[in-house]
Amino acid sequence: MWKAELDGDWREPSLSTMFVDGHSTISFYEKAYLFLIYQVDGSAGEEYMCEAYTDDTHARFVKGGTEKWGVPMGTTDLYIYDNGDGSVEVSNQPMTGKKIWTPGGAQGVENLPASKKAHKVIIDGQLRIVRGGKMYDATGREL
């Protein structure tokens, strides 16, 4: 997920800031400063930031970095790529020749139509979705 300061307001990680199949969207008017959160259920999130501030069309993020990416104005799409060395690259445009990042052990989730209204809750700091008496994590996996 990404977390960002968008036009002076913080946008916290949520379902809308998740990368799905290596893609996410972002909306801002003037400026955005972004970093990444890698969250595994039951574990503390890990921050990935840039080693140095950049406002280029793409930025390299590493665990333990200290700077944010100054997202170029006009960006609406974000793409995340695996650099193969423990770092990831986030870009505001597709990058040919790069491998889309997928979380280790990622599982496909079948999209089923919801017959009952769902609601979201936070339990022990984790986003949960409750629908029809069943609980799901943020990726849609049944718990």
mmCIF file of N, CA and C in Angstrom:
data_model
loop_
_atom_site.group_PDB
_atom_site.id
_atom_site.type_symbol
_atom_site.label_atom_id
_atom_site.label_comp_id
_atom_site.label_asym_id
_atom_site.label_seq_id
_atom_site.Cartn_x
_atom_site.Cartn_y
_atom_site.Cartn_z
ATOM 1 N N MET A 1 0.847 -1.172 0.000
ATOM 2 C CA MET A 1 0.000 0.000 0.000
ATOM 3 C C MET A 1 0.894 1.237 0.000
ATOM 4 N N TRP A 2 0.341 2.303 -0.464
ATOM 5 C CA TRP A 2 1.064 3.558 -0.353
ATOM 6 C C TRP A 2 0.396 4.437 0.696
ATOM 7 N N LYS A 3 1.189 5.332 1.249
ATOM 8 C CA LYS A 3 0.715 6.347 2.185
ATOM 9 C C LYS A 3 1.293 7.654 1.657
ATOM 10 N N ALA A 4 0.516 8.717 1.704
ATOM 11 C CA ALA A 4 1.010 9.948 1.085
ATOM 12 C C ALA A 4 0.423 11.186 1.728
ATOM 13 N N GLU A 5 1.167 12.266 1.580
ATOM 14 C CA GLU A 5 0.645 13.590 1.875
ATOM 15 C C GLU A 5 0.163 14.139 0.531
ATOM 16 N N LEU A 6 -1.147 14.315 0.410
ATOM 17 C CA LEU A 6 -1.751 14.797 -0.832
ATOM 18 C C LEU A 6 -2.295 16.194 -0.607
ATOM 19 N N ASP A 7 -1.713 17.167 -1.260
ATOM 20 C CA ASP A 7 -2.157 18.556 -1.143
ATOM 21 C C ASP A 7 -2.254 18.988 0.324
ATOM 22 N N GLY A 8 -1.317 18.551 1.156
ATOM 23 C CA GLY A 8 -1.259 18.966 2.552
ATOM 24 C C GLY A 8 -2.021 18.085 3.529
ATOM 25 N N ASP A 9 -2.788 17.100 3.043
ATOM 26 C CA ASP A 9 -3.530 16.188 3.913
ATOM 27 C C ASP A 9 -2.979 14.772 3.775
ATOM 28 N N TRP A 10 -2.891 14.061 4.903
ATOM 29 C CA TRP A 10 -2.381 12.691 4.880
ATOM 30 C C TRP A 10 -3.438 11.723 4.411
ATOM 31 N N ARG A 11 -3.060 10.829 3.537
ATOM 32 C CA ARG A 11 -3.923 9.732 3.072
ATOM 33 C C ARG A 11 -3.349 8.455 3.665
ATOM 34 N N GLU A 12 -4.089 7.878 4.593
ATOM 35 C CA GLU A 12 -3.645 6.678 5.289
ATOM 36 C C GLU A 12 -3.817 5.450 4.399
ATOM 37 N N PRO A 13 -3.024 4.402 4.643
ATOM 38 C CA PRO A 13 -3.191 3.163 3.870
ATOM 39 C C PRO A 13 -4.604 2.609 4.039
ATOM 40 N N SER A 14 -5.166 2.140 2.949
ATOM 41 C CA SER A 14 -6.522 1.592 2.949
ATOM 42 C C SER A 14 -6.679 0.727 1.710
ATOM 43 N N LEU A 15 -7.857 0.193 1.517
ATOM 44 C CA LEU A 15 -8.100 -0.586 0.306
ATOM 45 C C LEU A 15 -7.853 0.242 -0.947
ATOM 46 N N SER A 16 -8.135 1.544 -0.884
ATOM 47 C CA SER A 16 -7.966 2.386 -2.070
ATOM 48 C C SER A 16 -6.505 2.729 -2.354
ATOM 49 N N THR A 17 -5.595 2.431 -1.426
ATOM 50 C CA THR A 17 -4.179 2.711 -1.672
ATOM 51 C C THR A 17 -3.378 1.438 -1.925
ATOM 52 N N MET A 18 -4.074 0.325 -2.046
ATOM 53 C CA MET A 18 -3.398 -0.947 -2.310
ATOM 54 C C MET A 18 -3.016 -1.069 -3.779
ATOM 55 N N PHE A 19 -1.903 -1.750 -4.019
ATOM 56 C CA PHE A 19 -1.527 -2.104 -5.379
ATOM 57 C C PHE A 19 -2.190 -3.442 -5.697
ATOM 58 N N VAL A 20 -2.956 -3.479 -6.761
ATOM 59 C CA VAL A 20 -3.610 -4.700 -7.210
ATOM 60 C C VAL A 20 -3.046 -5.024 -8.585
ATOM 61 N N ASP A 21 -2.460 -6.207 -8.704
ATOM 62 C CA ASP A 21 -1.794 -6.601 -9.949
ATOM 63 C C ASP A 21 -0.777 -5.554 -10.384
ATOM 64 N N GLY A 22 -0.064 -4.974 -9.400
ATOM 65 C CA GLY A 22 0.988 -4.011 -9.700
ATOM 66 C C GLY A 22 0.512 -2.616 -10.037
ATOM 67 N N HIS A 23 -0.767 -2.311 -9.793
ATOM 68 C CA HIS A 23 -1.319 -1.013 -10.179
ATOM 69 C C HIS A 23 -2.151 -0.419 -9.052
ATOM 70 N N SER A 24 -2.096 0.905 -8.920
ATOM 71 C CA SER A 24 -2.940 1.644 -7.991
ATOM 72 C C SER A 24 -3.231 3.000 -8.629
ATOM 73 N N THR A 25 -4.205 3.714 -8.085
ATOM 74 C CA THR A 25 -4.495 5.054 -8.590
ATOM 75 C C THR A 25 -4.286 6.060 -7.468
ATOM 76 N N ILE A 26 -4.042 7.305 -7.864
ATOM 77 C CA ILE A 26 -3.811 8.379 -6.908
ATOM 78 C C ILE A 26 -4.474 9.638 -7.455
ATOM 79 N N SER A 27 -4.947 10.489 -6.559
ATOM 80 C CA SER A 27 -5.612 11.710 -6.986
ATOM 81 C C SER A 27 -5.158 12.866 -6.105
ATOM 82 N N PHE A 28 -4.622 13.897 -6.731
ATOM 83 C CA PHE A 28 -4.213 15.107 -6.020
ATOM 84 C C PHE A 28 -4.181 16.252 -7.022
ATOM 85 N N TYR A 29 -4.141 17.490 -6.516
ATOM 86 C CA TYR A 29 -4.199 18.651 -7.395
ATOM 87 C C TYR A 29 -2.859 19.347 -7.578
ATOM 88 N N GLU A 30 -2.079 19.473 -6.506
ATOM 89 C CA GLU A 30 -0.836 20.233 -6.593
ATOM 90 C C GLU A 30 0.402 19.421 -6.281
ATOM 91 N N LYS A 31 0.416 18.733 -5.128
ATOM 92 C CA LYS A 31 1.628 17.997 -4.774
ATOM 93 C C LYS A 31 1.300 16.772 -3.928
ATOM 94 N N ALA A 32 2.170 15.772 -4.078
ATOM 95 C CA ALA A 32 2.021 14.526 -3.322
ATOM 96 C C ALA A 32 3.410 14.017 -2.956
ATOM 97 N N TYR A 33 3.537 13.558 -1.718
ATOM 98 C CA TYR A 33 4.772 12.962 -1.223
ATOM 99 C C TYR A 33 4.404 11.575 -0.713
ATOM 100 N N LEU A 34 5.012 10.535 -1.292
ATOM 101 C CA LEU A 34 4.544 9.178 -1.093
ATOM 102 C C LEU A 34 5.636 8.268 -0.536
ATOM 103 N N PHE A 35 5.224 7.302 0.298
ATOM 104 C CA PHE A 35 6.077 6.176 0.670
ATOM 105 C C PHE A 35 5.204 4.940 0.756
ATOM 106 N N LEU A 36 5.804 3.785 0.999
ATOM 107 C CA LEU A 36 5.092 2.513 0.936
ATOM 108 C C LEU A 36 5.021 1.835 2.292
ATOM 109 N N ILE A 37 3.968 1.070 2.489
ATOM 110 C CA ILE A 37 3.802 0.225 3.671
ATOM 111 C C ILE A 37 3.555 -1.190 3.159
ATOM 112 N N TYR A 38 4.368 -2.148 3.643
ATOM 113 C CA TYR A 38 4.130 -3.553 3.317
ATOM 114 C C TYR A 38 3.569 -4.192 4.568
ATOM 115 N N GLN A 39 2.339 -4.693 4.475
ATOM 116 C CA GLN A 39 1.624 -5.215 5.638
ATOM 117 C C GLN A 39 1.272 -6.676 5.425
ATOM 118 N N VAL A 40 1.667 -7.513 6.378
ATOM 119 C CA VAL A 40 1.272 -8.910 6.394
ATOM 120 C C VAL A 40 0.378 -9.077 7.610
ATOM 121 N N ASP A 41 -0.779 -9.736 7.436
ATOM 122 C CA ASP A 41 -1.704 -9.938 8.552
ATOM 123 C C ASP A 41 -0.978 -10.540 9.748
ATOM 124 N N GLY A 42 -1.233 -9.967 10.916
ATOM 125 C CA GLY A 42 -0.655 -10.463 12.152
ATOM 126 C C GLY A 42 0.737 -9.937 12.443
ATOM 127 N N SER A 43 1.294 -9.118 11.564
ATOM 128 C CA SER A 43 2.635 -8.557 11.753
ATOM 129 C C SER A 43 2.579 -7.041 11.635
ATOM 130 N N ALA A 44 3.581 -6.406 12.221
ATOM 131 C CA ALA A 44 3.684 -4.949 12.090
ATOM 132 C C ALA A 44 4.026 -4.594 10.646
ATOM 133 N N GLY A 45 3.503 -3.480 10.168
ATOM 134 C CA GLY A 45 3.811 -3.026 8.812
ATOM 135 C C GLY A 45 5.253 -2.587 8.696
ATOM 136 N N GLU A 46 5.813 -2.723 7.495
ATOM 137 C CA GLU A 46 7.183 -2.286 7.230
ATOM 138 C C GLU A 46 7.133 -1.118 6.256
ATOM 139 N N GLU A 47 7.861 -0.059 6.582
ATOM 140 C CA GLU A 47 7.909 1.107 5.707
ATOM 141 C C GLU A 47 9.026 0.965 4.688
ATOM 142 N N TYR A 48 8.714 1.348 3.473
ATOM 143 C CA TYR A 48 9.705 1.426 2.405
ATOM 144 C C TYR A 48 9.706 2.867 1.926
ATOM 145 N N MET A 49 10.896 3.476 1.961
ATOM 146 C CA MET A 49 11.035 4.861 1.532
ATOM 147 C C MET A 49 12.215 4.955 0.572
ATOM 148 N N CYS A 50 12.383 6.108 -0.026
ATOM 149 C CA CYS A 50 13.499 6.345 -0.941
ATOM 150 C C CYS A 50 14.764 6.629 -0.138
ATOM 151 N N GLU A 51 15.910 6.315 -0.717
ATOM 152 C CA GLU A 51 17.184 6.621 -0.060
ATOM 153 C C GLU A 51 17.473 8.118 -0.122
ATOM 154 N N ALA A 52 17.001 8.767 -1.172
ATOM 155 C CA ALA A 52 17.150 10.213 -1.332
ATOM 156 C C ALA A 52 15.865 10.746 -1.961
ATOM 157 N N TYR A 53 15.520 11.987 -1.636
ATOM 158 C CA TYR A 53 14.310 12.580 -2.207
ATOM 159 C C TYR A 53 14.435 12.637 -3.725
ATOM 160 N N THR A 54 13.352 12.311 -4.420
ATOM 161 C CA THR A 54 13.313 12.413 -5.870
ATOM 162 C C THR A 54 11.935 12.883 -6.299
ATOM 163 N N ASP A 55 11.885 13.619 -7.402
ATOM 164 C CA ASP A 55 10.610 14.018 -7.995
ATOM 165 C C ASP A 55 10.582 13.618 -9.457
ATOM 166 N N ASP A 56 11.300 12.540 -9.780
ATOM 167 C CA ASP A 56 11.353 11.981 -11.122
ATOM 168 C C ASP A 56 10.056 11.212 -11.401
ATOM 169 N N THR A 57 9.925 10.628 -12.590
ATOM 170 C CA THR A 57 8.737 9.862 -12.959
ATOM 171 C C THR A 57 8.668 8.517 -12.256
ATOM 172 N N HIS A 58 9.741 8.112 -11.608
ATOM 173 C CA HIS A 58 9.773 6.860 -10.857
ATOM 174 C C HIS A 58 10.763 6.990 -9.712
ATOM 175 N N ALA A 59 10.602 6.125 -8.714
ATOM 176 C CA ALA A 59 11.480 6.185 -7.551
ATOM 177 C C ALA A 59 11.733 4.774 -7.026
ATOM 178 N N ARG A 60 12.944 4.559 -6.504
ATOM 179 C CA ARG A 60 13.332 3.283 -5.907
ATOM 180 C C ARG A 60 13.069 3.361 -4.410
ATOM 181 N N PHE A 61 12.351 2.364 -3.882
ATOM 182 C CA PHE A 61 12.006 2.314 -2.466
ATOM 183 C C PHE A 61 12.719 1.141 -1.808
ATOM 184 N N VAL A 62 13.303 1.405 -0.625
ATOM 185 C CA VAL A 62 14.006 0.372 0.130
ATOM 186 C C VAL A 62 13.525 0.372 1.573
ATOM 187 N N LYS A 63 13.605 -0.774 2.199
ATOM 188 C CA LYS A 63 13.298 -0.864 3.624
ATOM 189 C C LYS A 63 14.402 -0.104 4.356
ATOM 190 N N GLY A 64 14.022 0.812 5.206
ATOM 191 C CA GLY A 64 15.011 1.605 5.930
ATOM 192 C C GLY A 64 15.376 2.914 5.257
ATOM 193 N N GLY A 65 14.746 3.229 4.094
ATOM 194 C CA GLY A 65 14.980 4.524 3.464
ATOM 195 C C GLY A 65 14.393 5.633 4.330
ATOM 196 N N THR A 66 14.756 6.874 4.057
ATOM 197 C CA THR A 66 14.318 7.980 4.911
ATOM 198 C C THR A 66 13.596 9.108 4.174
ATOM 199 N N GLU A 67 13.469 9.001 2.864
ATOM 200 C CA GLU A 67 12.874 10.095 2.097
ATOM 201 C C GLU A 67 11.639 9.630 1.330
ATOM 202 N N LYS A 68 10.780 10.580 0.995
ATOM 203 C CA LYS A 68 9.566 10.294 0.235
ATOM 204 C C LYS A 68 9.799 10.583 -1.246
ATOM 205 N N TRP A 69 8.890 10.096 -2.063
ATOM 206 C CA TRP A 69 8.902 10.378 -3.494
ATOM 207 C C TRP A 69 7.976 11.556 -3.738
ATOM 208 N N GLY A 70 8.462 12.620 -4.347
ATOM 209 C CA GLY A 70 7.640 13.757 -4.764
ATOM 210 C C GLY A 70 6.973 13.397 -6.078
ATOM 211 N N VAL A 71 5.753 12.898 -6.012
ATOM 212 C CA VAL A 71 5.047 12.392 -7.188
ATOM 213 C C VAL A 71 4.809 13.545 -8.170
ATOM 214 N N PRO A 72 5.205 13.360 -9.438
ATOM 215 C CA PRO A 72 5.014 14.436 -10.406
ATOM 216 C C PRO A 72 3.541 14.809 -10.584
ATOM 217 N N MET A 73 3.288 16.101 -10.695
ATOM 218 C CA MET A 73 1.937 16.616 -10.880
ATOM 219 C C MET A 73 1.319 16.012 -12.146
ATOM 220 N N GLY A 74 0.042 15.707 -12.069
ATOM 221 C CA GLY A 74 -0.651 15.117 -13.200
ATOM 222 C C GLY A 74 -0.697 13.597 -13.150
ATOM 223 N N THR A 75 0.007 12.996 -12.184
ATOM 224 C CA THR A 75 0.011 11.542 -12.056
ATOM 225 C C THR A 75 -1.345 11.056 -11.572
ATOM 226 N N THR A 76 -1.880 10.027 -12.215
ATOM 227 C CA THR A 76 -3.125 9.408 -11.775
ATOM 228 C C THR A 76 -2.968 7.902 -11.571
ATOM 229 N N ASP A 77 -1.972 7.303 -12.200
ATOM 230 C CA ASP A 77 -1.726 5.872 -12.081
ATOM 231 C C ASP A 77 -0.354 5.633 -11.475
ATOM 232 N N LEU A 78 -0.276 4.579 -10.651
ATOM 233 C CA LEU A 78 0.988 4.166 -10.057
ATOM 234 C C LEU A 78 1.220 2.701 -10.400
ATOM 235 N N TYR A 79 2.461 2.363 -10.716
ATOM 236 C CA TYR A 79 2.848 0.998 -11.045
ATOM 237 C C TYR A 79 4.004 0.618 -10.135
ATOM 238 N N ILE A 80 3.984 -0.629 -9.625
ATOM 239 C CA ILE A 80 5.046 -1.075 -8.724
ATOM 240 C C ILE A 80 5.769 -2.265 -9.343
ATOM 241 N N TYR A 81 7.108 -2.207 -9.319
ATOM 242 C CA TYR A 81 7.950 -3.212 -9.960
ATOM 243 C C TYR A 81 8.955 -3.767 -8.958
ATOM 244 N N ASP A 82 9.282 -5.046 -9.131
ATOM 245 C CA ASP A 82 10.268 -5.727 -8.303
ATOM 246 C C ASP A 82 11.647 -5.524 -8.919
ATOM 247 N N ASN A 83 12.578 -4.952 -8.153
ATOM 248 C CA ASN A 83 13.934 -4.755 -8.658
ATOM 249 C C ASN A 83 14.795 -5.999 -8.487
ATOM 250 N N GLY A 84 14.286 -7.009 -7.774
ATOM 251 C CA GLY A 84 15.028 -8.252 -7.605
ATOM 252 C C GLY A 84 16.113 -8.206 -6.551
ATOM 253 N N ASP A 85 16.213 -7.087 -5.832
ATOM 254 C CA ASP A 85 17.250 -6.957 -4.807
ATOM 255 C C ASP A 85 16.666 -6.547 -3.453
ATOM 256 N N GLY A 86 15.371 -6.779 -3.271
ATOM 257 C CA GLY A 86 14.704 -6.383 -2.030
ATOM 258 C C GLY A 86 14.112 -4.986 -2.092
ATOM 259 N N SER A 87 14.383 -4.271 -3.170
ATOM 260 C CA SER A 87 13.805 -2.939 -3.353
ATOM 261 C C SER A 87 12.706 -3.020 -4.410
ATOM 262 N N VAL A 88 11.862 -1.994 -4.440
ATOM 263 C CA VAL A 88 10.831 -1.901 -5.465
ATOM 264 C C VAL A 88 10.912 -0.543 -6.135
ATOM 265 N N GLU A 89 10.396 -0.483 -7.335
ATOM 266 C CA GLU A 89 10.353 0.752 -8.115
ATOM 267 C C GLU A 89 8.891 1.124 -8.303
ATOM 268 N N VAL A 90 8.540 2.363 -7.996
ATOM 269 C CA VAL A 90 7.189 2.843 -8.252
ATOM 270 C C VAL A 90 7.293 3.918 -9.321
ATOM 271 N N SER A 91 6.414 3.825 -10.305
ATOM 272 C CA SER A 91 6.460 4.732 -11.441
ATOM 273 C C SER A 91 5.067 5.273 -11.745
ATOM 274 N N ASN A 92 5.025 6.442 -12.385
ATOM 275 C CA ASN A 92 3.739 6.986 -12.803
ATOM 276 C C ASN A 92 3.433 6.630 -14.254
ATOM 277 N N GLN A 93 4.200 5.688 -14.789
ATOM 278 C CA GLN A 93 3.965 5.205 -16.142
ATOM 279 C C GLN A 93 4.494 3.774 -16.251
ATOM 280 N N PRO A 94 3.918 2.962 -17.144
ATOM 281 C CA PRO A 94 4.423 1.599 -17.297
ATOM 282 C C PRO A 94 5.898 1.615 -17.698
ATOM 283 N N MET A 95 6.665 0.665 -17.162
ATOM 284 C CA MET A 95 8.093 0.566 -17.468
ATOM 285 C C MET A 95 8.332 -0.776 -18.157
ATOM 286 N N THR A 96 8.679 -0.737 -19.424
ATOM 287 C CA THR A 96 8.908 -1.974 -20.164
ATOM 288 C C THR A 96 10.168 -2.666 -19.650
ATOM 289 N N GLY A 97 10.116 -3.990 -19.662
ATOM 290 C CA GLY A 97 11.266 -4.774 -19.223
ATOM 291 C C GLY A 97 11.345 -4.978 -17.722
ATOM 292 N N LYS A 98 10.449 -4.364 -16.958
ATOM 293 C CA LYS A 98 10.449 -4.513 -15.499
ATOM 294 C C LYS A 98 9.402 -5.545 -15.103
ATOM 295 N N LYS A 99 9.660 -6.267 -14.004
ATOM 296 C CA LYS A 99 8.744 -7.290 -13.511
ATOM 297 C C LYS A 99 7.797 -6.670 -12.479
ATOM 298 N N ILE A 100 6.495 -6.830 -12.695
ATOM 299 C CA ILE A 100 5.490 -6.337 -11.750
ATOM 300 C C ILE A 100 5.742 -7.000 -10.400
ATOM 301 N N TRP A 101 5.672 -6.223 -9.322
ATOM 302 C CA TRP A 101 5.865 -6.759 -7.970
ATOM 303 C C TRP A 101 4.588 -7.449 -7.510
ATOM 304 N N THR A 102 4.759 -8.609 -6.916
ATOM 305 C CA THR A 102 3.655 -9.303 -6.261
ATOM 306 C C THR A 102 4.151 -9.749 -4.898
ATOM 307 N N PRO A 103 3.322 -9.665 -3.885
ATOM 308 C CA PRO A 103 3.763 -10.058 -2.551
ATOM 309 C C PRO A 103 4.092 -11.546 -2.500
ATOM 310 N N GLY A 104 5.104 -11.903 -1.701
ATOM 311 C CA GLY A 104 5.484 -13.305 -1.554
ATOM 312 C C GLY A 104 4.317 -14.137 -1.074
ATOM 313 N N GLY A 105 4.138 -15.277 -1.705
ATOM 314 C CA GLY A 105 3.058 -16.161 -1.315
ATOM 315 C C GLY A 105 1.679 -15.642 -1.671
ATOM 316 N N ALA A 106 1.597 -14.727 -2.634
ATOM 317 C CA ALA A 106 0.290 -14.162 -2.993
ATOM 318 C C ALA A 106 -0.624 -15.245 -3.530
ATOM 319 N N GLN A 107 -1.871 -15.156 -3.170
ATOM 320 C CA GLN A 107 -2.861 -16.108 -3.627
ATOM 321 C C GLN A 107 -3.913 -15.362 -4.426
ATOM 322 N N GLY A 108 -4.434 -16.016 -5.449
ATOM 323 C CA GLY A 108 -5.525 -15.421 -6.196
ATOM 324 C C GLY A 108 -6.795 -15.494 -5.371
ATOM 325 N N VAL A 109 -7.641 -14.512 -5.500
ATOM 326 C CA VAL A 109 -8.905 -14.491 -4.780
ATOM 327 C C VAL A 109 -10.016 -14.399 -5.809
ATOM 328 N N GLU A 110 -10.956 -15.310 -5.733
ATOM 329 C CA GLU A 110 -12.065 -15.306 -6.666
ATOM 330 C C GLU A 110 -13.030 -14.195 -6.284
ATOM 331 N N ASN A 111 -13.402 -13.371 -7.243
ATOM 332 C CA ASN A 111 -14.370 -12.310 -6.988
ATOM 333 C C ASN A 111 -15.770 -12.878 -7.119
ATOM 334 N N LEU A 112 -16.511 -12.843 -6.038
ATOM 335 C CA LEU A 112 -17.881 -13.324 -6.029
ATOM 336 C C LEU A 112 -18.816 -12.155 -5.809
ATOM 337 N N PRO A 113 -19.959 -12.143 -6.466
ATOM 338 C CA PRO A 113 -20.905 -11.048 -6.220
ATOM 339 C C PRO A 113 -21.394 -11.096 -4.773
ATOM 340 N N ALA A 114 -21.479 -9.929 -4.165
ATOM 341 C CA ALA A 114 -21.936 -9.839 -2.776
ATOM 342 C C ALA A 114 -23.458 -9.805 -2.749
ATOM 343 N N SER A 115 -24.036 -10.783 -2.058
ATOM 344 C CA SER A 115 -25.486 -10.815 -1.961
ATOM 345 C C SER A 115 -25.980 -10.055 -0.734
ATOM 346 N N LYS A 116 -25.076 -9.786 0.204
ATOM 347 C CA LYS A 116 -25.434 -9.038 1.404
ATOM 348 C C LYS A 116 -24.477 -7.864 1.546
ATOM 349 N N LYS A 117 -24.963 -6.801 2.127
ATOM 350 C CA LYS A 117 -24.157 -5.608 2.308
ATOM 351 C C LYS A 117 -22.987 -5.897 3.245
ATOM 352 N N ALA A 118 -21.820 -5.398 2.911
ATOM 353 C CA ALA A 118 -20.614 -5.590 3.713
ATOM 354 C C ALA A 118 -20.323 -4.324 4.509
ATOM 355 N N HIS A 119 -19.598 -4.483 5.613
ATOM 356 C CA HIS A 119 -19.110 -3.324 6.353
ATOM 357 C C HIS A 119 -17.680 -3.588 6.785
ATOM 358 N N LYS A 120 -16.936 -2.517 7.011
ATOM 359 C CA LYS A 120 -15.524 -2.606 7.363
ATOM 360 C C LYS A 120 -15.350 -2.316 8.846
ATOM 361 N N VAL A 121 -14.401 -3.020 9.444
ATOM 362 C CA VAL A 121 -14.060 -2.800 10.847
ATOM 363 C C VAL A 121 -12.551 -2.884 10.991
ATOM 364 N N ILE A 122 -12.034 -2.281 12.041
ATOM 365 C CA ILE A 122 -10.619 -2.394 12.381
ATOM 366 C C ILE A 122 -10.532 -3.263 13.633
ATOM 367 N N ILE A 123 -9.794 -4.363 13.539
ATOM 368 C CA ILE A 123 -9.599 -5.270 14.672
ATOM 369 C C ILE A 123 -8.101 -5.435 14.868
ATOM 370 N N ASP A 124 -7.625 -5.092 16.058
ATOM 371 C CA ASP A 124 -6.191 -5.159 16.360
ATOM 372 C C ASP A 124 -5.364 -4.433 15.305
ATOM 373 N N GLY A 125 -5.856 -3.286 14.845
ATOM 374 C CA GLY A 125 -5.131 -2.473 13.880
ATOM 375 C C GLY A 125 -5.211 -2.972 12.448
ATOM 376 N N GLN A 126 -5.997 -4.005 12.192
ATOM 377 C CA GLN A 126 -6.108 -4.584 10.854
ATOM 378 C C GLN A 126 -7.489 -4.321 10.277
ATOM 379 N N LEU A 127 -7.542 -3.923 9.010
ATOM 380 C CA LEU A 127 -8.809 -3.731 8.331
ATOM 381 C C LEU A 127 -9.442 -5.083 8.070
ATOM 382 N N ARG A 128 -10.694 -5.234 8.440
ATOM 383 C CA ARG A 128 -11.453 -6.462 8.205
ATOM 384 C C ARG A 128 -12.758 -6.101 7.515
ATOM 385 N N ILE A 129 -13.250 -6.982 6.668
ATOM 386 C CA ILE A 129 -14.511 -6.791 5.972
ATOM 387 C C ILE A 129 -15.450 -7.888 6.443
ATOM 388 N N VAL A 130 -16.630 -7.484 6.894
ATOM 389 C CA VAL A 130 -17.617 -8.433 7.387
ATOM 390 C C VAL A 130 -18.792 -8.426 6.413
ATOM 391 N N ARG A 131 -19.138 -9.623 5.918
ATOM 392 C CA ARG A 131 -20.240 -9.738 4.965
ATOM 393 C C ARG A 131 -20.912 -11.094 5.186
ATOM 394 N N GLY A 132 -22.205 -11.065 5.420
ATOM 395 C CA GLY A 132 -22.963 -12.299 5.565
ATOM 396 C C GLY A 132 -22.474 -13.195 6.689
ATOM 397 N N GLY A 133 -22.015 -12.612 7.801
ATOM 398 C CA GLY A 133 -21.554 -13.399 8.932
ATOM 399 C C GLY A 133 -20.143 -13.946 8.772
ATOM 400 N N LYS A 134 -19.469 -13.628 7.672
ATOM 401 C CA LYS A 134 -18.099 -14.086 7.451
ATOM 402 C C LYS A 134 -17.162 -12.891 7.473
ATOM 403 N N MET A 135 -15.890 -13.135 7.857
ATOM 404 C CA MET A 135 -14.905 -12.064 7.934
ATOM 405 C C MET A 135 -13.812 -12.310 6.900
ATOM 406 N N TYR A 136 -13.371 -11.201 6.250
ATOM 407 C CA TYR A 136 -12.349 -11.262 5.211
ATOM 408 C C TYR A 136 -11.261 -10.254 5.528
ATOM 409 N N ASP A 137 -10.022 -10.528 5.042
ATOM 410 C CA ASP A 137 -8.962 -9.535 5.188
ATOM 411 C C ASP A 137 -9.074 -8.541 4.031
ATOM 412 N N ALA A 138 -8.143 -7.583 3.961
ATOM 413 C CA ALA A 138 -8.212 -6.515 2.955
ATOM 414 C C ALA A 138 -8.044 -7.038 1.533
ATOM 415 N N THR A 139 -7.483 -8.235 1.354
ATOM 416 C CA THR A 139 -7.316 -8.792 0.012
ATOM 417 C C THR A 139 -8.525 -9.609 -0.415
ATOM 418 N N GLY A 140 -9.487 -9.813 0.497
ATOM 419 C CA GLY A 140 -10.670 -10.593 0.176
ATOM 420 C C GLY A 140 -10.580 -12.047 0.606
ATOM 421 N N ARG A 141 -9.467 -12.417 1.265
ATOM 422 C CA ARG A 141 -9.301 -13.790 1.733
ATOM 423 C C ARG A 141 -10.147 -14.001 2.984
ATOM 424 N N GLU A 142 -10.926 -15.083 3.020
ATOM 425 C CA GLU A 142 -11.765 -15.379 4.168
ATOM 426 C C GLU A 142 -10.896 -15.785 5.346
ATOM 427 N N LEU A 143 -11.240 -15.229 6.510
ATOM 428 C CA LEU A 143 -10.492 -15.551 7.731
ATOM 429 C C LEU A 143 -11.241 -16.578 8.563
#
